[in-house]
Amino acid sequence: MPKGQISVQTENIFPIIKQFLYSDQEIFLRELVSNAVDATSKIKTLSSRGDFKGELGELRIEVAVDKEAKTLTISDRGIGMTEEEVMKYLNQVAFSSAEDFLKKYKDESSIIGHFGLGFYSAFMVADKVEVHTKSYKKTKKAVIWACDGNPEYNIEPGTRKDRGTDIVLHISEDSVEYLEEERIEGLLKKYCKFLPFEIKFGTKTETTYEGEGEEKEAVETVVDNIINNPHPAWKKSPRSLKEEDYKKFYNELYPYSAPPLFWIHLNIDYPFNLTGILYFPKLGNSIEVQKNKIQLYSNQVFVTDDVKEIVPEFLTLLHGVIDSPDIPLNVSRSYLQSDQNVKKISGYITKKVADKLANLFKKKRDDYQDKWNDLGVFVKYGMLSEEKFHDKAVKFALLKNLEGEYHTIEEYREKIKATQTDKYDKQVFLYTNNAKEHHSFVEAAKNRNLDVLELDNVIDGHFMQHLEHKLSDITFVRVDSDTTDNLVQTEDTTESLLTEKETDKVKGLFEAQINQPGASIQLKPLSSDDQPVVVTRPEFMRRMKEMQAMQGMTMDAFPDSYNVVVNTNHPLIAEKLLKMRSEDKKTEFVRHLYNLALLNQGMLKGEDLTKFINRSIEFLK
Ligand code: ADP
């Protein structure tokens, strides 16, 4: 009965294995099941090449818990190992790779998924491991290898009758959770959900119904509990899949989620190997809750659902699966980002996503527009964060106006060129982020034949700034802003109905009533259809304040400044006010007009608002 030392040159690594990766202990199961999958696919390959002539039989992997014996067993019908192979692979290859791994990553706390520890990860949860194995080579005898967490091992003749391997873990006292069926099933579902061979874990009862109508009877049958779907959609050819198949797979990944908008099937084998399906979810106005749902696989083995280092951040809004054996998994995160393959993969995915959107926009514009509400956040986010994506998306990013029309940026510029260019030759993109609140300003703009965009998404503030920065000859202006007056179209078009003296008189009346700091009074001969008094806010100041608020600074760092624009051509000013005799009446009248304008901007509040309402009620009496 041979006994031996696993390694002569190093200290005992078992205590380190036990402590190391404490938080990620659970990956031992993935490592062992992956080994079983490898051994199984090897026998399949040997058979298809004609190097193995026997029956393949059922190639399923079985995981079983024995609570009494306190064991967890992983069994496969793969190639198995001869005694020589056991010595070589478990005592040398596996051991030295585990040793290497620990040496390298002892100080790294965040290795993606901790791939690479392999067979010896079993010792994180077991204080004794037995390997019962028999090689597919007919003449070779079965062997049992056993090791109890010392560098010593035992090898003895085995009892296994047919080809394959059982790994028996004698679960240690402090890891008894791995003797709980729910725990193991949960782990299998997490890491092994799409492994390419069936994984059986115990049995389950299935209920089917037999017969018709009244006679209908529930029949319960006990069936094998198969954990995984060995043929996930992303591994199939896109041509063999229908729309329902993609939706079904989405449901498999995210049960109870709203159906996706559309998807991209990724499939490339040069210069790197990558498959997967990325789904565009319905985003609406939310970003954070939707993030980080992409799952990363390596040859159908789940690695992580944290792909931040692998794809550009805006792509983490997408859902789905990326499967690539070419993403180096046992390296640190910071290294990952600078890895050339990862960079290429990230670029490839970004390009595919942009192409898909461009294509959809070109071929099915109506459909694309219908989805813009859910797509917009994603496209805008992408444009903000990725130069390359911006360059493509600037052709299919849409602006929606209050009429419900969609334009690309180029189309929109064309549309408003004649009417909305200001005196500095900038194209003015008028917008509202709250059409209800800005109703009267919107109406006023419409009366002047101006177009108003609806930009009310959380990301729109940044998006506007981004476009202004990229396209230096456009400027976004909110409908209630003062800058709308700079439009060439409205300049010098209306003549004042008042003489200079009369204008001064009106000015005096307003100045006497409005003496808040920050308010500046302007007299303008607007159209008689425009409101008599309008309060507007300087676009620049408002944005500064919004930015401050976003950065958590107090709103008071800048004084609230606004303009009171008196429309000297309005009949209430040009005729009624000027003809009034009583000073009291004039005062009352000016105050009322001013308050109406404040009310319109949502600026009349508290005591002032109460007084205003009471006076209005008085007035009605
Ligand atoms: P890796 O799988 O990365 O090579 P491991 O430490 O997991 O490293 O395993 C070392 C070797 O042991 C494997 O390469 C394989 O040859 C052998 N081995 C492990 N598990 C099995 C198994 N279930 N069936 C056959 N051979 C196995």
Tab-separated table of N, CA, C and O in Angstrom, residues 189-241:
chain	number	residue	atom	x	y	z
A	189	LYS	N	-27.093	25.503	-8.895
A	189	LYS	CA	-27.883	26.367	-9.785
A	189	LYS	C	-27.113	27.632	-10.129
A	189	LYS	O	-27.264	28.199	-11.204
A	190	LYS	N	-26.297	28.083	-9.195
A	190	LYS	CA	-25.555	29.307	-9.432
A	190	LYS	C	-24.402	29.078	-10.419
A	190	LYS	O	-24.236	29.834	-11.367
A	191	TYR	N	-23.623	28.061	-10.188
A	191	TYR	CA	-22.400	27.890	-10.980
A	191	TYR	C	-22.546	26.922	-12.154
A	191	TYR	O	-21.753	26.966	-13.082
A	192	CYS	N	-23.509	26.033	-12.069
A	192	CYS	CA	-23.536	24.931	-13.037
A	192	CYS	C	-24.768	24.939	-13.913
A	192	CYS	O	-25.049	23.973	-14.599
A	193	LYS	N	-25.497	26.038	-13.908
A	193	LYS	CA	-26.795	26.074	-14.558
A	193	LYS	C	-26.738	25.769	-16.047
A	193	LYS	O	-27.709	25.314	-16.644
A	194	PHE	N	-25.606	26.054	-16.665
A	194	PHE	CA	-25.528	25.837	-18.113
A	194	PHE	C	-24.348	24.961	-18.514
A	194	PHE	O	-23.869	25.034	-19.626
A	195	LEU	N	-23.882	24.133	-17.581
A	195	LEU	CA	-22.773	23.231	-17.936
A	195	LEU	C	-23.217	22.286	-19.046
A	195	LEU	O	-24.381	21.923	-19.124
A	196	PRO	N	-22.258	21.874	-19.888
A	196	PRO	CA	-22.646	21.136	-21.101
A	196	PRO	C	-23.052	19.675	-20.896
A	196	PRO	O	-23.432	19.030	-21.848
A	197	PHE	N	-22.932	19.140	-19.663
A	197	PHE	CA	-23.468	17.792	-19.430
A	197	PHE	C	-24.470	17.876	-18.290
A	197	PHE	O	-24.333	18.704	-17.392
A	198	GLU	N	-25.453	16.986	-18.339
A	198	GLU	CA	-26.489	17.012	-17.301
A	198	GLU	C	-25.884	16.797	-15.918
A	198	GLU	O	-25.034	15.938	-15.723
A	199	ILE	N	-26.338	17.596	-14.967
A	199	ILE	CA	-25.923	17.430	-13.580
A	199	ILE	C	-27.146	16.948	-12.807
A	199	ILE	O	-28.157	17.648	-12.751
A	200	LYS	N	-27.021	15.770	-12.212
A	200	LYS	CA	-28.152	15.248	-11.456
A	200	LYS	C	-27.916	15.458	-9.962
A	200	LYS	O	-26.822	15.194	-9.453
A	201	PHE	N	-28.925	15.976	-9.297
A	201	PHE	CA	-28.837	16.108	-7.838
A	201	PHE	C	-30.125	15.551	-7.245
A	201	PHE	O	-31.148	16.227	-7.197
A	202	GLY	N	-30.098	14.278	-6.833
A	202	GLY	CA	-31.268	13.649	-6.227
A	202	GLY	C	-32.444	13.545	-7.180
A	202	GLY	O	-32.273	13.547	-8.399
A	203	THR	N	-33.600	13.473	-6.602
A	203	THR	CA	-34.808	13.331	-7.416
A	203	THR	C	-35.817	14.399	-7.017
A	203	THR	O	-35.640	15.075	-6.008
A	204	LYS	N	-36.831	14.540	-7.824
A	204	LYS	CA	-37.925	15.449	-7.468
A	204	LYS	C	-39.239	14.869	-7.963
A	204	LYS	O	-39.241	14.002	-8.836
A	205	THR	N	-40.340	15.369	-7.404
A	205	THR	CA	-41.645	14.880	-7.856
A	205	THR	C	-42.209	15.863	-8.858
A	205	THR	O	-42.199	17.067	-8.634
A	206	GLU	N	-42.708	15.282	-9.934
A	206	GLU	CA	-43.323	16.114	-10.956
A	206	GLU	C	-44.795	15.773	-11.037
A	206	GLU	O	-45.171	14.606	-10.973
A	207	THR	N	-45.610	16.805	-11.162
A	207	THR	CA	-47.040	16.544	-11.252
A	207	THR	C	-47.497	16.741	-12.688
A	207	THR	O	-47.258	17.789	-13.286
A	208	THR	N	-48.129	15.731	-13.237
A	208	THR	CA	-48.723	15.887	-14.572
A	208	THR	C	-50.199	15.564	-14.449
A	208	THR	O	-50.639	14.965	-13.466
A	209	TYR	N	-50.986	15.984	-15.425
A	209	TYR	CA	-52.420	15.729	-15.378
A	209	TYR	C	-52.804	14.785	-16.494
A	209	TYR	O	-52.413	14.955	-17.637
A	210	GLU	N	-53.594	13.773	-16.112
A	210	GLU	CA	-54.047	12.817	-17.116
A	210	GLU	C	-55.551	12.850	-17.216
A	210	GLU	O	-56.240	13.104	-16.239
A	211	GLY	N	-56.047	12.559	-18.379
A	211	GLY	CA	-57.489	12.528	-18.587
A	211	GLY	C	-58.030	13.902	-18.932
A	211	GLY	O	-57.291	14.893	-18.986
A	212	GLU	N	-59.361	13.940	-19.174
A	212	GLU	CA	-60.009	15.166	-19.617
A	212	GLU	C	-61.039	15.634	-18.601
A	212	GLU	O	-61.624	14.819	-17.879
A	213	GLY	N	-61.309	16.903	-18.568
A	213	GLY	CA	-62.403	17.502	-17.786
A	213	GLY	C	-62.503	16.955	-16.367
A	213	GLY	O	-61.544	17.004	-15.596
A	214	GLU	N	-63.705	16.406	-16.032
A	214	GLU	CA	-63.990	15.910	-14.684
A	214	GLU	C	-63.043	14.784	-14.276
A	214	GLU	O	-62.702	14.633	-13.113
A	215	GLU	N	-62.683	14.008	-15.255
A	215	GLU	CA	-61.863	12.818	-14.996
A	215	GLU	C	-60.406	13.177	-14.720
A	215	GLU	O	-59.632	12.333	-14.323
A	216	LYS	N	-60.088	14.422	-14.975
A	216	LYS	CA	-58.690	14.846	-14.898
A	216	LYS	C	-58.067	14.493	-13.554
A	216	LYS	O	-58.629	14.756	-12.499
A	217	GLU	N	-56.894	13.896	-13.619
A	217	GLU	CA	-56.280	13.415	-12.395
A	217	GLU	C	-54.820	13.838	-12.323
A	217	GLU	O	-54.101	13.753	-13.321
A	218	ALA	N	-54.420	14.261	-11.140
A	218	ALA	CA	-53.015	14.621	-10.971
A	218	ALA	C	-52.196	13.356	-10.743
A	218	ALA	O	-52.529	12.540	-9.894
A	219	VAL	N	-51.158	13.215	-11.530
A	219	VAL	CA	-50.295	12.049	-11.360
A	219	VAL	C	-48.911	12.526	-10.943
A	219	VAL	O	-48.325	13.392	-11.589
A	220	GLU	N	-48.442	11.969	-9.842
A	220	GLU	CA	-47.128	12.396	-9.371
A	220	GLU	C	-46.078	11.351	-9.727
A	220	GLU	O	-46.252	10.169	-9.444
A	221	THR	N	-45.030	11.802	-10.365
A	221	THR	CA	-43.962	10.871	-10.703
A	221	THR	C	-42.647	11.402	-10.144
A	221	THR	O	-42.416	12.606	-10.122
A	222	VAL	N	-41.831	10.479	-9.707
A	222	VAL	CA	-40.519	10.859	-9.199
A	222	VAL	C	-39.534	10.821	-10.373
A	222	VAL	O	-39.424	9.813	-11.065
A	223	VAL	N	-38.887	11.946	-10.595
A	223	VAL	CA	-37.925	12.003	-11.704
A	223	VAL	C	-36.582	12.512	-11.191
A	223	VAL	O	-36.489	13.075	-10.102
A	224	ASP	N	-35.562	12.295	-12.007
A	224	ASP	CA	-34.245	12.802	-11.640
A	224	ASP	C	-34.283	14.325	-11.593
A	224	ASP	O	-34.933	14.956	-12.425
A	225	ASN	N	-33.605	14.865	-10.616
A	225	ASN	CA	-33.550	16.320	-10.519
A	225	ASN	C	-32.334	16.820	-11.306
A	225	ASN	O	-31.201	16.752	-10.828
A	226	ILE	N	-32.596	17.268	-12.526
A	226	ILE	CA	-31.503	17.766	-13.359
A	226	ILE	C	-31.389	19.270	-13.156
A	226	ILE	O	-32.333	20.019	-13.339
A	227	ILE	N	-30.212	19.682	-12.710
A	227	ILE	CA	-29.995	21.064	-12.321
A	227	ILE	C	-29.898	22.002	-13.512
A	227	ILE	O	-30.351	23.138	-13.475
A	228	ASN	N	-29.288	21.527	-14.575
A	228	ASN	CA	-28.851	22.476	-15.607
A	228	ASN	C	-29.538	22.301	-16.947
A	228	ASN	O	-30.200	21.302	-17.206
A	229	ASN	N	-29.352	23.297	-17.770
A	229	ASN	CA	-29.745	23.226	-19.172
A	229	ASN	C	-28.445	23.109	-19.969
A	229	ASN	O	-27.730	24.090	-20.131
A	230	PRO	N	-28.113	21.915	-20.437
A	230	PRO	CA	-26.802	21.716	-21.071
A	230	PRO	C	-26.679	22.401	-22.435
A	230	PRO	O	-25.578	22.482	-22.969
A	231	HIS	N	-27.797	22.850	-22.967
A	231	HIS	CA	-27.719	23.472	-24.295
A	231	HIS	C	-28.316	24.874	-24.286
A	231	HIS	O	-29.365	25.120	-24.865
A	232	PRO	N	-27.649	25.790	-23.611
A	232	PRO	CA	-28.217	27.140	-23.514
A	232	PRO	C	-28.231	27.832	-24.878
A	232	PRO	O	-27.412	27.510	-25.751
A	233	ALA	N	-29.161	28.759	-25.008
A	233	ALA	CA	-29.388	29.412	-26.297
A	233	ALA	C	-28.116	30.019	-26.885
A	233	ALA	O	-27.890	29.955	-28.092
A	234	TRP	N	-27.255	30.601	-26.044
A	234	TRP	CA	-26.123	31.318	-26.622
A	234	TRP	C	-25.145	30.400	-27.347
A	234	TRP	O	-24.338	30.853	-28.142
A	235	LYS	N	-25.223	29.094	-27.031
A	235	LYS	CA	-24.322	28.148	-27.668
A	235	LYS	C	-24.878	27.643	-28.996
A	235	LYS	O	-24.211	26.920	-29.727
A	236	LYS	N	-26.121	28.016	-29.275
A	236	LYS	CA	-26.734	27.531	-30.510
A	236	LYS	C	-26.491	28.519	-31.635
A	236	LYS	O	-26.122	29.671	-31.401
A	237	SER	N	-26.754	28.064	-32.848
A	237	SER	CA	-26.560	28.978	-33.973
A	237	SER	C	-27.747	29.935	-34.048
A	237	SER	O	-28.899	29.517	-33.895
A	238	PRO	N	-27.475	31.220	-34.267
A	238	PRO	CA	-28.561	32.205	-34.306
A	238	PRO	C	-29.646	31.813	-35.311
A	238	PRO	O	-30.815	32.093	-35.096
A	239	ARG	N	-29.240	31.124	-36.362
A	239	ARG	CA	-30.219	30.766	-37.382
A	239	ARG	C	-31.235	29.742	-36.882
A	239	ARG	O	-32.340	29.656	-37.391
A	240	SER	N	-30.813	28.958	-35.889
A	240	SER	CA	-31.732	27.923	-35.408
A	240	SER	C	-32.683	28.461	-34.340
A	240	SER	O	-33.514	27.743	-33.820
A	241	LEU	N	-32.546	29.736	-34.000
A	241	LEU	CA	-33.350	30.288	-32.907
A	241	LEU	C	-34.422	31.246	-33.405
A	241	LEU	O	-34.175	32.061	-34.292
